[in-house]
Every structure is written in structure tokens, then in C-alpha cells.
Amino acid sequence: MENRIIPQEELSKFGSVQSINEQAKSLIEQQRLTWKVAAKNFSALATIQTKNFDFGHFKITVQFNAERIRSSAAKTDAKSLAGRTCFLCLKNMQQKQKGILFQNKYLILTNPYPIFPKHLTISNREHIPQQILSHFHDMLQLSKNLPDFTVFYNGPKCGASAPDHFHFQAGSTNIMRVEKEFDELEKNHSQILLQTNDIKIVATENYLRRFIAIVASKKELLEEKFKQIFDLLDIKNGEEPMLNVLCNYTKNQWRVIIFPREKQRPSHFFRDDEQKIVVGPASVEMGGILVLPREEDFKKITKKEIEEIYSEVSISKEKFSPVLKKISRLK
């Protein structure tokens, strides 16, 4: 374990170490300068291709990012997971990959295949499955300690490429479309489900995908409401509900955005003709950045395919509406 932790003295050569937030940014710089894989892929972000599709009161950004093929096309069935080594376990990490400890429980790492200018993987030290409920309090604490980042969670069947090893990711804040558009959505395109002096819960539907947002300043209250909402979502075969979660902390309060899901991947992924689109929707995609690892898909995709992709993987209106009614009755 010790050889995976960068000593503070070494880290300080690459930036400030005054807080976890500053250490994380210094870590990214250190890894960029000492690890060829990270250096290559972070440098590539400067010339990465993107294009925006306007849907009226919101936009979807499409990003061509070839290195994300590992995640978008990852095989996450039980047989495939059992047949590969876990890349998040300490013993299997690449030699140059190093990180910083958080609460002696997580290893904060630079994501070597970034989507954001600053992109982290925050991996549990233990090889335990991807299940958010018992780790949600850690997510809140991480986001408070990483104010320059949005912390996000991908469910085991909602974009996580290592569903057998618990982890979060974190990316530069205010990059995802939903973060840029949230205030407008909350004001003009959302339904208030619950509001007190300490908490506000809203739901948004007219957004290609549907989400529930919780804004609160009290951690215990936020944890309580998250669990209540979690319990209201559809649980299949004893597994956790399909969802993606975004979390950030600003102005002394948390904002948690929950995207309930219907499917892991859209039908476009499984086609074997020219209409095939390799896409694995996860938190970033639900947040409004559609990452495509194949250039041909990036060139040919239209608003029609974007609408179809989100419609297929997002929770349906028929399932969403009863959940909202139950949330509005919470106390």
C-alpha cells in the first residue's frame, strides 16, 4: 500500500498540499508529468472534438474521445468480471499509478482516460461491490472536501466499468450540461416535491432524461431523504435500483442529482449494421456530455439518435410519476 501513496513532500513539488482539494489537483499534475499514459491522454483533451445539439431550454454536448472505449464497451457480466484482473485493486495498478489517501478508506487516483480537465477515480481500498447506499455519506464528505470537483457514482449496471470494486469518480465542476443549466431548470422546468428551511427536493422531466435533485445544508437530513428516495425506486432481484448520482458542495450546501435508469445500454449499442453506435451511458452522459469513442459515430449522430438513446436508458414517465407522488408525501 505504501508504495502507492505519494508522500506530501513529493506532492508539494507539483502544487499546493494545503487541503484534499489542492492535493487532488497537485496529484493530477504529478501523474501527468510522471506517467506516460496520463500525460498522453490529458494532452489529447486540448484537441478533442465536441459539438453541441440544441434542444431549446437545454443542450447536449457530444464528445469524441477514443480512449473511453475501455469504459463505453466494457464487458460487465459476471463471467467477464471473473475472467479479468481488477484494475482498481492495488496489486493490479500500473507501476506509475499513485494516489493520496482519503479517510484511510479510499485512494484518490488520477483517471488516466479523462473526460474532464481534472478527472479522478476514487477507489475503495477493499475489493467490494458497487453499492451506493452504505457509502453515500462518504460521497457527501468527498464532495465537501473537493469543492472544485463534482463527485459522481455509476451504478453496477449504469456505466460502471468495474462494478465489482466500489469507486466514485470526480470531474471538474460546472462542465456537465446539467450543472450549467440547473438554475434555469429548477426555476422554469421543475416540480417542487418537498421544501423546508433545511431541504428542497425537485424533479425535472422535460430534459430527455428525468432526474430528482436534493439541495440541503444538513448532512444527516440529506442522507435520510436519499435513502427514502432510494427505497422508492425499482429494485430487481435484490440488487440496488439502477441509478447515476452527481454530487457537489457549494455555498455551504450539497446538491445531489439522482438519475433513475431503465436500461444499461440503448439498442444502438447492440446493432450490427451501419446504425450501430457504441455508447455506454453513465453519470457523465446523464449529465449532458455524450461520450462517443468511435469517430464514425461522432460524425453521424443526430438529434434523433440522441433522443432515442436517452429515452431508452432513462426511467420512463410511467415509472417516474408514482415515485414523485410518494416523494411529495415524505416528512
mmCIF file of C-alpha atoms in Angstrom:
data_model
loop_
_atom_site.group_PDB
_atom_site.id
_atom_site.type_symbol
_atom_site.label_atom_id
_atom_site.label_comp_id
_atom_site.label_asym_id
_atom_site.label_seq_id
_atom_site.Cartn_x
_atom_site.Cartn_y
_atom_site.Cartn_z
ATOM 1 C CA MET A 1 0.000 0.000 0.000
ATOM 2 C CA GLU A 2 2.743 2.437 0.984
ATOM 3 C CA ASN A 3 4.346 2.427 -2.453
ATOM 4 C CA ARG A 4 1.017 3.633 -3.931
ATOM 5 C CA ILE A 5 0.805 6.737 -1.713
ATOM 6 C CA ILE A 6 2.641 9.873 -2.818
ATOM 7 C CA PRO A 7 4.394 11.468 0.176
ATOM 8 C CA GLN A 8 3.338 15.044 0.890
ATOM 9 C CA GLU A 9 6.894 16.235 0.371
ATOM 10 C CA GLU A 10 6.948 14.781 -3.135
ATOM 11 C CA LEU A 11 3.432 16.002 -3.954
ATOM 12 C CA SER A 12 4.281 19.556 -2.879
ATOM 13 C CA LYS A 13 6.700 19.804 -5.829
ATOM 14 C CA PHE A 14 3.693 19.842 -8.147
ATOM 15 C CA GLY A 15 1.352 22.224 -6.332
ATOM 16 C CA SER A 16 -0.310 23.072 -3.052
ATOM 17 C CA VAL A 17 -0.975 20.380 -0.428
ATOM 18 C CA GLN A 18 -2.932 22.603 1.981
ATOM 19 C CA SER A 19 -6.202 20.670 1.550
ATOM 20 C CA ILE A 20 -7.519 17.484 -0.028
ATOM 21 C CA ASN A 21 -8.873 19.610 -2.875
ATOM 22 C CA GLU A 22 -5.446 21.104 -3.569
ATOM 23 C CA GLN A 23 -3.720 17.756 -3.127
ATOM 24 C CA ALA A 24 -6.038 16.209 -5.726
ATOM 25 C CA LYS A 25 -5.161 18.903 -8.258
ATOM 26 C CA SER A 26 -1.450 18.506 -7.481
ATOM 27 C CA LEU A 27 -1.813 14.755 -7.892
ATOM 28 C CA ILE A 28 -3.182 15.179 -11.415
ATOM 29 C CA GLU A 29 -0.228 17.392 -12.289
ATOM 30 C CA GLN A 30 2.236 14.908 -10.786
ATOM 31 C CA GLN A 31 0.730 11.996 -12.717
ATOM 32 C CA ARG A 32 0.675 13.989 -15.952
ATOM 33 C CA LEU A 33 4.394 14.649 -15.606
ATOM 34 C CA THR A 34 5.487 11.182 -14.468
ATOM 35 C CA TRP A 35 3.076 8.706 -16.092
ATOM 36 C CA LYS A 36 3.124 8.479 -19.893
ATOM 37 C CA VAL A 37 -0.423 7.124 -20.190
ATOM 38 C CA ALA A 38 -1.890 10.011 -18.207
ATOM 39 C CA ALA A 39 0.323 12.566 -19.974
ATOM 40 C CA LYS A 40 -0.780 11.406 -23.420
ATOM 41 C CA ASN A 41 -4.490 11.358 -22.672
ATOM 42 C CA PHE A 42 -4.688 14.618 -20.718
ATOM 43 C CA SER A 43 -2.770 16.361 -23.503
ATOM 44 C CA ALA A 44 -5.224 14.929 -26.040
ATOM 45 C CA LEU A 45 -8.116 16.707 -24.284
ATOM 46 C CA ALA A 46 -6.838 20.015 -25.657
ATOM 47 C CA THR A 47 -7.693 18.965 -29.211
ATOM 48 C CA ILE A 48 -10.661 16.715 -28.552
ATOM 49 C CA GLN A 49 -13.662 17.135 -30.869
ATOM 50 C CA THR A 50 -17.018 18.226 -29.468
ATOM 51 C CA LYS A 51 -20.297 19.515 -30.884
ATOM 52 C CA ASN A 52 -23.474 20.797 -29.252
ATOM 53 C CA PHE A 53 -27.069 19.899 -30.058
ATOM 54 C CA ASP A 54 -29.684 22.463 -29.065
ATOM 55 C CA PHE A 55 -32.962 21.176 -27.630
ATOM 56 C CA GLY A 56 -34.438 24.547 -26.703
ATOM 57 C CA HIS A 57 -34.018 25.087 -22.971
ATOM 58 C CA PHE A 58 -31.018 22.745 -22.802
ATOM 59 C CA LYS A 59 -28.166 21.337 -24.865
ATOM 60 C CA ILE A 60 -26.364 18.029 -25.204
ATOM 61 C CA THR A 61 -22.611 18.082 -25.821
ATOM 62 C CA VAL A 62 -21.234 15.172 -27.847
ATOM 63 C CA GLN A 63 -17.556 14.387 -27.284
ATOM 64 C CA PHE A 64 -15.396 12.161 -29.480
ATOM 65 C CA ASN A 65 -12.975 10.507 -27.064
ATOM 66 C CA ALA A 66 -11.340 7.371 -28.473
ATOM 67 C CA GLU A 67 -9.638 6.368 -25.218
ATOM 68 C CA ARG A 68 -13.013 5.953 -23.494
ATOM 69 C CA ILE A 69 -13.681 2.789 -25.494
ATOM 70 C CA ARG A 70 -12.483 0.844 -22.429
ATOM 71 C CA SER A 71 -15.430 2.161 -20.463
ATOM 72 C CA SER A 72 -18.090 2.523 -23.153
ATOM 73 C CA ALA A 73 -17.650 -1.045 -24.391
ATOM 74 C CA ALA A 74 -16.603 -2.699 -21.117
ATOM 75 C CA LYS A 75 -17.934 -6.208 -20.535
ATOM 76 C CA THR A 76 -19.508 -6.172 -17.090
ATOM 77 C CA ASP A 77 -21.299 -9.522 -16.969
ATOM 78 C CA ALA A 78 -20.339 -11.880 -14.150
ATOM 79 C CA LYS A 79 -18.335 -14.234 -16.382
ATOM 80 C CA SER A 80 -16.263 -11.398 -17.892
ATOM 81 C CA LEU A 81 -15.579 -9.854 -14.490
ATOM 82 C CA ALA A 82 -14.471 -13.196 -13.085
ATOM 83 C CA GLY A 83 -12.100 -13.689 -16.020
ATOM 84 C CA ARG A 84 -10.174 -10.438 -15.719
ATOM 85 C CA THR A 85 -7.939 -8.853 -13.111
ATOM 86 C CA CYS A 86 -9.490 -5.875 -11.324
ATOM 87 C CA PHE A 87 -7.695 -2.714 -12.402
ATOM 88 C CA LEU A 88 -8.770 -0.902 -9.211
ATOM 89 C CA CYS A 89 -7.135 -3.368 -6.838
ATOM 90 C CA LEU A 90 -3.794 -2.089 -5.561
ATOM 91 C CA LYS A 91 -1.821 -5.120 -6.702
ATOM 92 C CA ASN A 92 -3.007 -4.730 -10.301
ATOM 93 C CA MET A 93 -2.463 -0.999 -10.820
ATOM 94 C CA GLN A 94 0.080 0.203 -13.322
ATOM 95 C CA GLN A 95 3.512 0.844 -11.850
ATOM 96 C CA LYS A 96 3.420 4.621 -12.256
ATOM 97 C CA GLN A 97 -0.105 4.990 -10.884
ATOM 98 C CA LYS A 98 -0.070 6.561 -7.429
ATOM 99 C CA GLY A 99 -2.553 8.455 -5.292
ATOM 100 C CA ILE A 100 -3.470 10.033 -1.973
ATOM 101 C CA LEU A 101 -5.429 8.548 0.904
ATOM 102 C CA PHE A 102 -8.836 9.798 1.979
ATOM 103 C CA GLN A 103 -10.050 8.837 5.454
ATOM 104 C CA ASN A 104 -7.762 5.795 5.269
ATOM 105 C CA LYS A 105 -10.570 4.172 3.271
ATOM 106 C CA TYR A 106 -10.241 5.445 -0.290
ATOM 107 C CA LEU A 107 -7.374 6.010 -2.668
ATOM 108 C CA ILE A 108 -7.796 9.153 -4.754
ATOM 109 C CA LEU A 109 -6.270 8.485 -8.170
ATOM 110 C CA THR A 110 -5.843 10.360 -11.426
ATOM 111 C CA ASN A 111 -8.128 8.906 -14.075
ATOM 112 C CA PRO A 112 -5.735 8.145 -16.962
ATOM 113 C CA TYR A 113 -8.548 8.263 -19.540
ATOM 114 C CA PRO A 114 -10.056 11.668 -18.762
ATOM 115 C CA ILE A 115 -13.227 13.342 -19.934
ATOM 116 C CA PHE A 116 -12.612 16.484 -17.863
ATOM 117 C CA PRO A 117 -9.583 18.789 -17.497
ATOM 118 C CA LYS A 118 -9.359 17.379 -13.963
ATOM 119 C CA HIS A 119 -10.602 13.816 -13.610
ATOM 120 C CA LEU A 120 -10.237 11.500 -10.622
ATOM 121 C CA THR A 121 -11.105 7.932 -9.737
ATOM 122 C CA ILE A 122 -11.733 7.459 -6.015
ATOM 123 C CA SER A 123 -11.367 3.782 -5.249
ATOM 124 C CA ASN A 124 -12.162 1.896 -2.066
ATOM 125 C CA ARG A 125 -9.109 0.115 -0.692
ATOM 126 C CA GLU A 126 -11.139 -3.079 -0.419
ATOM 127 C CA HIS A 127 -12.471 -5.145 -3.318
ATOM 128 C CA ILE A 128 -16.165 -4.768 -2.503
ATOM 129 C CA PRO A 129 -19.099 -4.384 -4.928
ATOM 130 C CA GLN A 130 -20.509 -1.148 -6.284
ATOM 131 C CA GLN A 131 -23.377 -0.321 -3.891
ATOM 132 C CA ILE A 132 -24.085 3.323 -3.074
ATOM 133 C CA LEU A 133 -26.354 3.239 -0.038
ATOM 134 C CA SER A 134 -23.763 2.317 2.587
ATOM 135 C CA HIS A 135 -21.241 4.722 1.030
ATOM 136 C CA PHE A 136 -23.459 7.727 0.379
ATOM 137 C CA HIS A 137 -22.176 9.535 3.495
ATOM 138 C CA ASP A 138 -18.647 9.164 2.043
ATOM 139 C CA MET A 139 -19.832 10.757 -1.183
ATOM 140 C CA LEU A 140 -21.101 13.779 0.732
ATOM 141 C CA GLN A 141 -17.850 14.118 2.660
ATOM 142 C CA LEU A 142 -15.781 13.755 -0.501
ATOM 143 C CA SER A 143 -17.752 16.469 -2.278
ATOM 144 C CA LYS A 144 -17.305 18.805 0.695
ATOM 145 C CA ASN A 145 -13.569 18.187 0.624
ATOM 146 C CA LEU A 146 -13.374 18.527 -3.183
ATOM 147 C CA PRO A 147 -15.238 21.783 -3.946
ATOM 148 C CA ASP A 148 -13.554 22.141 -7.354
ATOM 149 C CA PHE A 149 -14.941 18.766 -8.414
ATOM 150 C CA THR A 150 -18.301 17.121 -8.954
ATOM 151 C CA VAL A 151 -18.280 13.663 -7.389
ATOM 152 C CA PHE A 152 -20.293 11.044 -9.244
ATOM 153 C CA TYR A 153 -21.394 7.447 -8.864
ATOM 154 C CA ASN A 154 -22.241 4.934 -11.583
ATOM 155 C CA GLY A 155 -24.436 2.035 -10.559
ATOM 156 C CA PRO A 156 -23.187 -1.504 -11.336
ATOM 157 C CA LYS A 157 -25.459 -1.637 -14.390
ATOM 158 C CA CYS A 158 -25.380 2.088 -15.163
ATOM 159 C CA GLY A 159 -21.965 2.680 -16.686
ATOM 160 C CA ALA A 160 -19.565 1.380 -14.039
ATOM 161 C CA SER A 161 -16.728 -0.414 -15.847
ATOM 162 C CA ALA A 162 -15.646 -2.038 -12.552
ATOM 163 C CA PRO A 163 -18.937 -2.916 -10.842
ATOM 164 C CA ASP A 164 -17.136 -5.428 -8.633
ATOM 165 C CA HIS A 165 -14.909 -2.816 -6.965
ATOM 166 C CA PHE A 166 -16.525 0.141 -5.211
ATOM 167 C CA HIS A 167 -15.471 3.542 -6.506
ATOM 168 C CA PHE A 168 -16.556 7.067 -7.231
ATOM 169 C CA GLN A 169 -15.280 9.411 -9.901
ATOM 170 C CA ALA A 170 -14.872 13.171 -9.765
ATOM 171 C CA GLY A 171 -14.526 15.705 -12.554
ATOM 172 C CA SER A 172 -14.044 19.446 -12.896
ATOM 173 C CA THR A 173 -17.178 21.159 -11.638
ATOM 174 C CA ASN A 174 -19.549 23.090 -13.930
ATOM 175 C CA ILE A 175 -18.502 21.177 -17.041
ATOM 176 C CA MET A 176 -21.527 18.903 -17.363
ATOM 177 C CA ARG A 177 -24.543 20.493 -19.019
ATOM 178 C CA VAL A 178 -26.885 19.747 -16.106
ATOM 179 C CA GLU A 179 -24.685 21.804 -13.790
ATOM 180 C CA LYS A 180 -24.672 24.763 -16.171
ATOM 181 C CA GLU A 181 -28.410 24.505 -16.747
ATOM 182 C CA PHE A 182 -29.575 23.566 -13.258
ATOM 183 C CA ASP A 183 -30.687 27.016 -12.072
ATOM 184 C CA GLU A 184 -32.809 27.557 -15.185
ATOM 185 C CA LEU A 185 -34.230 24.043 -14.952
ATOM 186 C CA GLU A 186 -35.084 24.460 -11.285
ATOM 187 C CA LYS A 187 -36.761 27.804 -11.889
ATOM 188 C CA ASN A 188 -38.760 27.079 -15.029
ATOM 189 C CA HIS A 189 -38.803 23.348 -15.776
ATOM 190 C CA SER A 190 -39.029 21.553 -12.440
ATOM 191 C CA GLN A 191 -41.650 20.459 -9.952
ATOM 192 C CA ILE A 192 -41.059 21.136 -6.251
ATOM 193 C CA LEU A 193 -41.759 17.930 -4.336
ATOM 194 C CA LEU A 194 -40.669 18.991 -0.860
ATOM 195 C CA GLN A 195 -39.373 22.248 0.593
ATOM 196 C CA THR A 196 -38.478 23.376 4.119
ATOM 197 C CA ASN A 197 -35.902 25.739 5.570
ATOM 198 C CA ASP A 198 -33.345 22.922 5.518
ATOM 199 C CA ILE A 199 -34.035 20.988 2.334
ATOM 200 C CA LYS A 200 -35.511 21.209 -1.147
ATOM 201 C CA ILE A 201 -36.373 18.316 -3.453
ATOM 202 C CA VAL A 202 -37.303 18.951 -7.076
ATOM 203 C CA ALA A 203 -37.947 16.772 -10.122
ATOM 204 C CA THR A 204 -37.278 17.541 -13.780
ATOM 205 C CA GLU A 205 -38.881 15.653 -16.663
ATOM 206 C CA ASN A 206 -38.702 17.670 -19.895
ATOM 207 C CA TYR A 207 -34.956 17.108 -20.288
ATOM 208 C CA LEU A 208 -34.626 13.961 -22.469
ATOM 209 C CA ARG A 209 -33.908 12.198 -19.172
ATOM 210 C CA ARG A 210 -35.631 12.526 -15.816
ATOM 211 C CA PHE A 211 -33.974 13.366 -12.528
ATOM 212 C CA ILE A 212 -34.596 14.160 -8.875
ATOM 213 C CA ALA A 213 -32.439 16.765 -7.145
ATOM 214 C CA ILE A 214 -31.935 17.269 -3.423
ATOM 215 C CA VAL A 215 -30.437 20.515 -2.112
ATOM 216 C CA ALA A 216 -29.660 20.611 1.612
ATOM 217 C CA SER A 217 -27.242 22.049 4.154
ATOM 218 C CA LYS A 218 -27.661 19.351 6.816
ATOM 219 C CA LYS A 219 -25.802 16.146 6.052
ATOM 220 C CA GLU A 220 -27.946 13.850 8.225
ATOM 221 C CA LEU A 221 -31.176 15.138 6.693
ATOM 222 C CA LEU A 222 -29.798 14.692 3.182
ATOM 223 C CA GLU A 223 -28.748 11.126 3.959
ATOM 224 C CA GLU A 224 -32.220 10.380 5.312
ATOM 225 C CA LYS A 225 -34.016 11.712 2.221
ATOM 226 C CA PHE A 226 -31.616 9.994 -0.157
ATOM 227 C CA LYS A 227 -32.341 6.643 1.497
ATOM 228 C CA GLN A 228 -36.080 7.261 1.341
ATOM 229 C CA ILE A 229 -35.897 8.054 -2.379
ATOM 230 C CA PHE A 230 -33.579 5.091 -2.952
ATOM 231 C CA ASP A 231 -36.142 2.795 -1.307
ATOM 232 C CA LEU A 232 -38.909 4.133 -3.557
ATOM 233 C CA LEU A 233 -37.080 3.201 -6.769
ATOM 234 C CA ASP A 234 -37.466 -0.118 -8.525
ATOM 235 C CA ILE A 235 -35.264 -2.868 -7.078
ATOM 236 C CA LYS A 236 -34.832 -6.020 -9.180
ATOM 237 C CA ASN A 237 -33.566 -9.375 -7.933
ATOM 238 C CA GLY A 238 -32.376 -7.865 -4.690
ATOM 239 C CA GLU A 239 -29.948 -5.538 -6.484
ATOM 240 C CA GLU A 240 -29.852 -1.790 -5.953
ATOM 241 C CA PRO A 241 -32.054 0.410 -8.172
ATOM 242 C CA MET A 242 -30.482 1.433 -11.450
ATOM 243 C CA LEU A 243 -29.205 4.967 -10.986
ATOM 244 C CA ASN A 244 -26.463 7.523 -11.517
ATOM 245 C CA VAL A 245 -25.729 10.156 -8.892
ATOM 246 C CA LEU A 246 -23.946 13.526 -9.123
ATOM 247 C CA CYS A 247 -22.942 15.468 -6.020
ATOM 248 C CA ASN A 248 -21.254 18.794 -5.362
ATOM 249 C CA TYR A 249 -20.886 21.162 -2.433
ATOM 250 C CA THR A 250 -21.000 24.935 -2.726
ATOM 251 C CA LYS A 251 -22.168 27.872 -0.625
ATOM 252 C CA ASN A 252 -22.441 25.632 2.448
ATOM 253 C CA GLN A 253 -24.883 23.184 0.907
ATOM 254 C CA TRP A 254 -24.931 19.970 -1.070
ATOM 255 C CA ARG A 255 -26.697 19.379 -4.345
ATOM 256 C CA VAL A 256 -27.361 15.749 -5.204
ATOM 257 C CA ILE A 257 -28.830 14.845 -8.598
ATOM 258 C CA ILE A 258 -30.274 11.350 -8.999
ATOM 259 C CA PHE A 259 -30.906 9.905 -12.460
ATOM 260 C CA PRO A 260 -33.079 6.753 -12.169
ATOM 261 C CA ARG A 261 -32.386 4.355 -15.025
ATOM 262 C CA GLU A 262 -34.308 1.842 -17.132
ATOM 263 C CA LYS A 263 -31.527 0.110 -19.075
ATOM 264 C CA GLN A 264 -27.751 -0.241 -19.047
ATOM 265 C CA ARG A 265 -27.244 0.418 -22.756
ATOM 266 C CA PRO A 266 -29.507 1.533 -25.616
ATOM 267 C CA SER A 267 -30.444 -0.678 -28.554
ATOM 268 C CA HIS A 268 -27.989 1.264 -30.760
ATOM 269 C CA PHE A 269 -25.086 -0.374 -28.927
ATOM 270 C CA PHE A 270 -26.181 -3.869 -29.951
ATOM 271 C CA ARG A 271 -26.878 -3.260 -33.632
ATOM 272 C CA ASP A 272 -24.615 -4.965 -36.174
ATOM 273 C CA ASP A 273 -25.187 -2.590 -39.089
ATOM 274 C CA GLU A 274 -24.261 0.972 -40.056
ATOM 275 C CA GLN A 275 -26.677 2.316 -37.446
ATOM 276 C CA LYS A 276 -24.638 0.886 -34.566
ATOM 277 C CA ILE A 277 -23.468 3.499 -32.040
ATOM 278 C CA VAL A 278 -21.010 2.456 -29.337
ATOM 279 C CA VAL A 279 -22.209 4.328 -26.274
ATOM 280 C CA GLY A 280 -22.333 3.346 -22.614
ATOM 281 C CA PRO A 281 -24.392 5.953 -20.775
ATOM 282 C CA ALA A 282 -23.102 6.687 -17.273
ATOM 283 C CA SER A 283 -23.174 9.737 -14.984
ATOM 284 C CA VAL A 284 -21.341 11.956 -17.462
ATOM 285 C CA GLU A 285 -23.799 11.127 -20.241
ATOM 286 C CA MET A 286 -26.778 11.628 -17.947
ATOM 287 C CA GLY A 287 -25.181 14.946 -17.016
ATOM 288 C CA GLY A 288 -25.357 16.015 -20.655
ATOM 289 C CA ILE A 289 -21.983 15.049 -22.165
ATOM 290 C CA LEU A 290 -22.476 12.141 -24.558
ATOM 291 C CA VAL A 291 -19.070 10.480 -24.927
ATOM 292 C CA LEU A 292 -18.524 8.517 -28.146
ATOM 293 C CA PRO A 293 -15.282 6.539 -28.592
ATOM 294 C CA ARG A 294 -15.716 5.952 -32.339
ATOM 295 C CA GLU A 295 -15.239 8.822 -34.779
ATOM 296 C CA GLU A 296 -17.784 7.417 -37.223
ATOM 297 C CA ASP A 297 -20.439 7.566 -34.512
ATOM 298 C CA PHE A 298 -19.454 11.120 -33.618
ATOM 299 C CA LYS A 299 -19.802 12.214 -37.254
ATOM 300 C CA LYS A 300 -23.136 10.558 -37.984
ATOM 301 C CA ILE A 301 -25.100 11.043 -34.755
ATOM 302 C CA THR A 302 -28.151 13.302 -34.981
ATOM 303 C CA LYS A 303 -30.710 14.719 -32.577
ATOM 304 C CA LYS A 304 -32.936 11.764 -33.387
ATOM 305 C CA GLU A 305 -30.392 9.193 -32.154
ATOM 306 C CA ILE A 306 -29.612 11.305 -29.081
ATOM 307 C CA GLU A 307 -33.304 11.407 -28.178
ATOM 308 C CA GLU A 308 -33.603 7.651 -28.692
ATOM 309 C CA ILE A 309 -30.529 6.870 -26.571
ATOM 310 C CA TYR A 310 -31.699 8.903 -23.589
ATOM 311 C CA SER A 311 -35.278 7.703 -23.920
ATOM 312 C CA GLU A 312 -34.221 4.062 -23.789
ATOM 313 C CA VAL A 313 -31.852 4.241 -20.805
ATOM 314 C CA SER A 314 -33.757 6.743 -18.647
ATOM 315 C CA ILE A 315 -36.636 5.865 -16.349
ATOM 316 C CA SER A 316 -39.992 6.017 -18.133
ATOM 317 C CA LYS A 317 -42.677 8.549 -17.290
ATOM 318 C CA GLU A 318 -44.961 5.690 -16.232
ATOM 319 C CA LYS A 319 -42.487 4.576 -13.567
ATOM 320 C CA PHE A 320 -41.298 8.063 -12.625
ATOM 321 C CA SER A 321 -44.661 9.647 -11.843
ATOM 322 C CA PRO A 322 -45.632 7.280 -8.970
ATOM 323 C CA VAL A 323 -42.206 7.828 -7.402
ATOM 324 C CA LEU A 324 -42.694 11.600 -7.459
ATOM 325 C CA LYS A 325 -46.089 11.290 -5.767
ATOM 326 C CA LYS A 326 -44.555 9.236 -2.976
ATOM 327 C CA ILE A 327 -41.647 11.666 -2.539
ATOM 328 C CA SER A 328 -44.088 14.560 -2.191
ATOM 329 C CA ARG A 329 -45.626 12.756 0.794
ATOM 330 C CA LEU A 330 -42.318 12.339 2.628
ATOM 331 C CA LYS A 331 -41.916 14.019 6.003
#
